[in-house]
Amino acid sequence: MATSIGDDMIISPTSGGDISVHPGKEQQAAGVGILLQIMMLVLSFILGHVLRRHKFYYLPEASASLLIGLIVGGLANISNTEISIRGWFNFHEEFFFLFLLPPIIFQSGFSLAPKPFFSNFGAIVTFAILGTFISSIVTGCLVYLGGLLYLMYPLPLVECLMFGALISATDPVTVLSIFQELGTDTNLYALVFGESVLNDAMAISLYRTMSLVNSHASSGTNFFMLVVRFLETFAGSMSAGVGVGFISALLFKYAGLDIDNLQNLECCLFVLFPYFSYMLAEGLGLSGIVSILFTGIVMKHYSYSNLSENSQRFVSAFFHLISSLAETFVFIYMGFDIAMEQHSWSHVGFIFFSIIFIVVARAANVFSCGYLLNLVRPARRQIPLKHQKALWYSGLRGAMAFALALQSIHDLPEGHGQTIFTATTAIVVLTVLLIGGSTGTMLEALQVIGDSHDGASDDSFEGNNGYIAPSYNEDGESGNRFKMKLKEFRRSAPSFTALDRNYLTPFFTSQNGDEADHDDEPMPSTRRAGYHGYH
């Protein structure tokens, strides 16, 4: 699939036909390949700036980066470009998962504003975990039924569920950037942002679980053990990430590194901890994505305040910089590879019906979870229907789905993986370009523009109130016994905010709980959790 870098080979006439690599030619090819990548990055940043400056929302930055990659890849494909140069642009999923994704996911957790995120944490977890599970199952089952009815290329049930898992990974980069440009409700932003952060981790865990089932299909692995395995992976990864974050907080609190001549060491250690968390989880057979995400959340809340002021400014700028570079490069890289890869376009029916099925599955995800959440929420915390529609519309597919689809080529029999990869490619391009470009129109139609972040004052989040939506009458549901029991449980359950203020913050930081309110900053203006974040 992916051409290795050193594919530029010559045949030596004195060696009896032996194939050898010409070192000078290989180095030249590497230089040309990297030069083209840098040129595309520069062009993408300049074009993104021009588009933002002129408020042209029909071509968001992520879409522009993808288009640049597609155009340059298409030109390289039809031209006589040497294989050795083209090899530098092939999308290697290992490179994506080990080098490009970790800084992006870490910045996702690191840039979270605590109040909007944690005030809506229950809703975010519901949409990201239960919702992604629903979306995966619905998509997989519909694709399987479509195959049985000869509407599309037939795949075994487990492979359909693998496709459902990978295509459920949302990437609402363009939507979030336009949310910030036009101004929308803080809680809506928190839902879209938070769901996309946790959703990636959930989709990867589901895909790996289904892949495990597929590889051990003959062993009759039982469903209950699969659920246990999934929960072990998720909980273990989260624990690893939180543990590394807490260790880093204690190190920076007691090591005394916040003095002038040790600030370089302080910054170096802070930058290394996220990768330590990621590689630790991967080495233990857990999910590095889940681990580094929670490391980012914990390090921002506890470790960050133990740094000196100069180090705080540096690490904030550093992670913002590398996540922006990585995210832009991912879309260019993805666009180039889409143009260069061999695709199985013979199964157009599979692509067409897959698009319909993921739209239906996304609706089942958002509206069913929204209904369940509104059942247990008081009237003033109801999630309005227009916000649910915006969340449904925000389910773009991006680099995560693309990388998992590329991995499926290795995990599935020949032909099956290629079909899934081609369908995923088409879905990514269509959602990023079409849905991303129409986001501004969607926000206007749903009348959610103008609910600026300033409108959500600190009072909106006092006492874990979370969603402050327009008041609705609950038509007698307020007397529901289940709701009364839930309210009693909430009153009796210890508040995490109180636990954090009274115990965790004093133990892991140099400040007391009352000083911890410095975290009440606005929701970060990011092109997705840390993607092209605006400060």
PDB file of N, CA, C and O in Angstrom, residues 184-209:
ATOM      1  N   THR A 184     -21.376  31.519  19.260  1.00  0.00           N
ATOM      2  CA  THR A 184     -22.518  30.657  19.564  1.00  0.00           C
ATOM      3  C   THR A 184     -22.499  30.332  21.049  1.00  0.00           C
ATOM      4  O   THR A 184     -21.587  30.730  21.771  1.00  0.00           O
ATOM      5  N   ASP A 185     -23.502  29.631  21.517  1.00  0.00           N
ATOM      6  CA  ASP A 185     -23.665  29.367  22.934  1.00  0.00           C
ATOM      7  C   ASP A 185     -22.481  28.555  23.489  1.00  0.00           C
ATOM      8  O   ASP A 185     -22.006  27.604  22.868  1.00  0.00           O
ATOM      9  N   THR A 186     -22.011  28.941  24.664  1.00  0.00           N
ATOM     10  CA  THR A 186     -20.864  28.258  25.284  1.00  0.00           C
ATOM     11  C   THR A 186     -21.152  26.785  25.517  1.00  0.00           C
ATOM     12  O   THR A 186     -20.282  25.927  25.322  1.00  0.00           O
ATOM     13  N   ASN A 187     -22.358  26.480  25.935  1.00  0.00           N
ATOM     14  CA  ASN A 187     -22.703  25.087  26.222  1.00  0.00           C
ATOM     15  C   ASN A 187     -22.756  24.237  24.956  1.00  0.00           C
ATOM     16  O   ASN A 187     -22.356  23.078  24.962  1.00  0.00           O
ATOM     17  N   LEU A 188     -23.256  24.831  23.869  1.00  0.00           N
ATOM     18  CA  LEU A 188     -23.270  24.114  22.596  1.00  0.00           C
ATOM     19  C   LEU A 188     -21.849  23.832  22.142  1.00  0.00           C
ATOM     20  O   LEU A 188     -21.525  22.720  21.705  1.00  0.00           O
ATOM     21  N   TYR A 189     -20.974  24.834  22.273  1.00  0.00           N
ATOM     22  CA  TYR A 189     -19.570  24.640  21.910  1.00  0.00           C
ATOM     23  C   TYR A 189     -18.950  23.545  22.778  1.00  0.00           C
ATOM     24  O   TYR A 189     -18.220  22.676  22.290  1.00  0.00           O
ATOM     25  N   ALA A 190     -19.258  23.581  24.080  1.00  0.00           N
ATOM     26  CA  ALA A 190     -18.702  22.585  25.002  1.00  0.00           C
ATOM     27  C   ALA A 190     -19.149  21.173  24.626  1.00  0.00           C
ATOM     28  O   ALA A 190     -18.370  20.218  24.690  1.00  0.00           O
ATOM     29  N   LEU A 191     -20.412  21.026  24.209  1.00  0.00           N
ATOM     30  CA  LEU A 191     -20.921  19.709  23.818  1.00  0.00           C
ATOM     31  C   LEU A 191     -20.208  19.188  22.569  1.00  0.00           C
ATOM     32  O   LEU A 191     -19.765  18.038  22.530  1.00  0.00           O
ATOM     33  N   VAL A 192     -20.124  20.034  21.536  1.00  0.00           N
ATOM     34  CA  VAL A 192     -19.496  19.611  20.282  1.00  0.00           C
ATOM     35  C   VAL A 192     -18.018  19.321  20.507  1.00  0.00           C
ATOM     36  O   VAL A 192     -17.482  18.295  20.074  1.00  0.00           O
ATOM     37  N   PHE A 193     -17.350  20.233  21.210  1.00  0.00           N
ATOM     38  CA  PHE A 193     -15.925  20.113  21.502  1.00  0.00           C
ATOM     39  C   PHE A 193     -15.640  18.871  22.355  1.00  0.00           C
ATOM     40  O   PHE A 193     -14.811  18.027  22.010  1.00  0.00           O
ATOM     41  N   GLY A 194     -16.358  18.749  23.457  1.00  0.00           N
ATOM     42  CA  GLY A 194     -16.123  17.636  24.382  1.00  0.00           C
ATOM     43  C   GLY A 194     -16.447  16.290  23.774  1.00  0.00           C
ATOM     44  O   GLY A 194     -15.720  15.313  23.954  1.00  0.00           O
ATOM     45  N   GLU A 195     -17.559  16.230  23.023  1.00  0.00           N
ATOM     46  CA  GLU A 195     -17.934  14.963  22.402  1.00  0.00           C
ATOM     47  C   GLU A 195     -16.880  14.519  21.398  1.00  0.00           C
ATOM     48  O   GLU A 195     -16.514  13.345  21.335  1.00  0.00           O
ATOM     49  N   SER A 196     -16.355  15.464  20.617  1.00  0.00           N
ATOM     50  CA  SER A 196     -15.358  15.102  19.610  1.00  0.00           C
ATOM     51  C   SER A 196     -14.055  14.622  20.252  1.00  0.00           C
ATOM     52  O   SER A 196     -13.365  13.756  19.709  1.00  0.00           O
ATOM     53  N   VAL A 197     -13.717  15.180  21.419  1.00  0.00           N
ATOM     54  CA  VAL A 197     -12.493  14.782  22.119  1.00  0.00           C
ATOM     55  C   VAL A 197     -12.590  13.338  22.603  1.00  0.00           C
ATOM     56  O   VAL A 197     -11.713  12.505  22.343  1.00  0.00           O
ATOM     57  N   LEU A 198     -13.674  13.015  23.317  1.00  0.00           N
ATOM     58  CA  LEU A 198     -13.832  11.660  23.869  1.00  0.00           C
ATOM     59  C   LEU A 198     -14.257  10.659  22.810  1.00  0.00           C
ATOM     60  O   LEU A 198     -13.999   9.458  22.939  1.00  0.00           O
ATOM     61  N   ASN A 199     -14.918  11.147  21.768  1.00  0.00           N
ATOM     62  CA  ASN A 199     -15.429  10.276  20.724  1.00  0.00           C
ATOM     63  C   ASN A 199     -14.310   9.528  19.995  1.00  0.00           C
ATOM     64  O   ASN A 199     -14.436   8.346  19.678  1.00  0.00           O
ATOM     65  N   ASP A 200     -13.190  10.216  19.730  1.00  0.00           N
ATOM     66  CA  ASP A 200     -12.060   9.569  19.054  1.00  0.00           C
ATOM     67  C   ASP A 200     -11.547   8.375  19.848  1.00  0.00           C
ATOM     68  O   ASP A 200     -11.296   7.296  19.298  1.00  0.00           O
ATOM     69  N   ALA A 201     -11.394   8.596  21.147  1.00  0.00           N
ATOM     70  CA  ALA A 201     -10.902   7.522  22.008  1.00  0.00           C
ATOM     71  C   ALA A 201     -11.872   6.346  22.014  1.00  0.00           C
ATOM     72  O   ALA A 201     -11.458   5.178  21.959  1.00  0.00           O
ATOM     73  N   MET A 202     -13.157   6.645  22.068  1.00  0.00           N
ATOM     74  CA  MET A 202     -14.179   5.599  22.078  1.00  0.00           C
ATOM     75  C   MET A 202     -14.182   4.823  20.751  1.00  0.00           C
ATOM     76  O   MET A 202     -14.251   3.590  20.740  1.00  0.00           O
ATOM     77  N   ALA A 203     -14.073   5.552  19.646  1.00  0.00           N
ATOM     78  CA  ALA A 203     -14.103   4.905  18.328  1.00  0.00           C
ATOM     79  C   ALA A 203     -12.902   3.973  18.152  1.00  0.00           C
ATOM     80  O   ALA A 203     -13.036   2.864  17.627  1.00  0.00           O
ATOM     81  N   ILE A 204     -11.715   4.424  18.596  1.00  0.00           N
ATOM     82  CA  ILE A 204     -10.520   3.574  18.494  1.00  0.00           C
ATOM     83  C   ILE A 204     -10.682   2.316  19.337  1.00  0.00           C
ATOM     84  O   ILE A 204     -10.370   1.204  18.896  1.00  0.00           O
ATOM     85  N   SER A 205     -11.189   2.489  20.555  1.00  0.00           N
ATOM     86  CA  SER A 205     -11.377   1.331  21.433  1.00  0.00           C
ATOM     87  C   SER A 205     -12.373   0.344  20.835  1.00  0.00           C
ATOM     88  O   SER A 205     -12.154  -0.874  20.865  1.00  0.00           O
ATOM     89  N   LEU A 206     -13.466   0.850  20.270  1.00  0.00           N
ATOM     90  CA  LEU A 206     -14.468  -0.020  19.642  1.00  0.00           C
ATOM     91  C   LEU A 206     -13.882  -0.740  18.432  1.00  0.00           C
ATOM     92  O   LEU A 206     -14.113  -1.939  18.233  1.00  0.00           O
ATOM     93  N   TYR A 207     -13.129   0.014  17.618  1.00  0.00           N
ATOM     94  CA  TYR A 207     -12.543  -0.598  16.419  1.00  0.00           C
ATOM     95  C   TYR A 207     -11.586  -1.723  16.806  1.00  0.00           C
ATOM     96  O   TYR A 207     -11.602  -2.801  16.212  1.00  0.00           O
ATOM     97  N   ARG A 208     -10.748  -1.458  17.806  1.00  0.00           N
ATOM     98  CA  ARG A 208      -9.781  -2.488  18.217  1.00  0.00           C
ATOM     99  C   ARG A 208     -10.478  -3.701  18.811  1.00  0.00           C
ATOM    100  O   ARG A 208     -10.039  -4.841  18.619  1.00  0.00           O
ATOM    101  N   THR A 209     -11.568  -3.459  19.537  1.00  0.00           N
ATOM    102  CA  THR A 209     -12.324  -4.584  20.101  1.00  0.00           C
ATOM    103  C   THR A 209     -12.934  -5.423  18.994  1.00  0.00           C
ATOM    104  O   THR A 209     -12.852  -6.658  19.013  1.00  0.00           O
TER     105      THR A 209
END
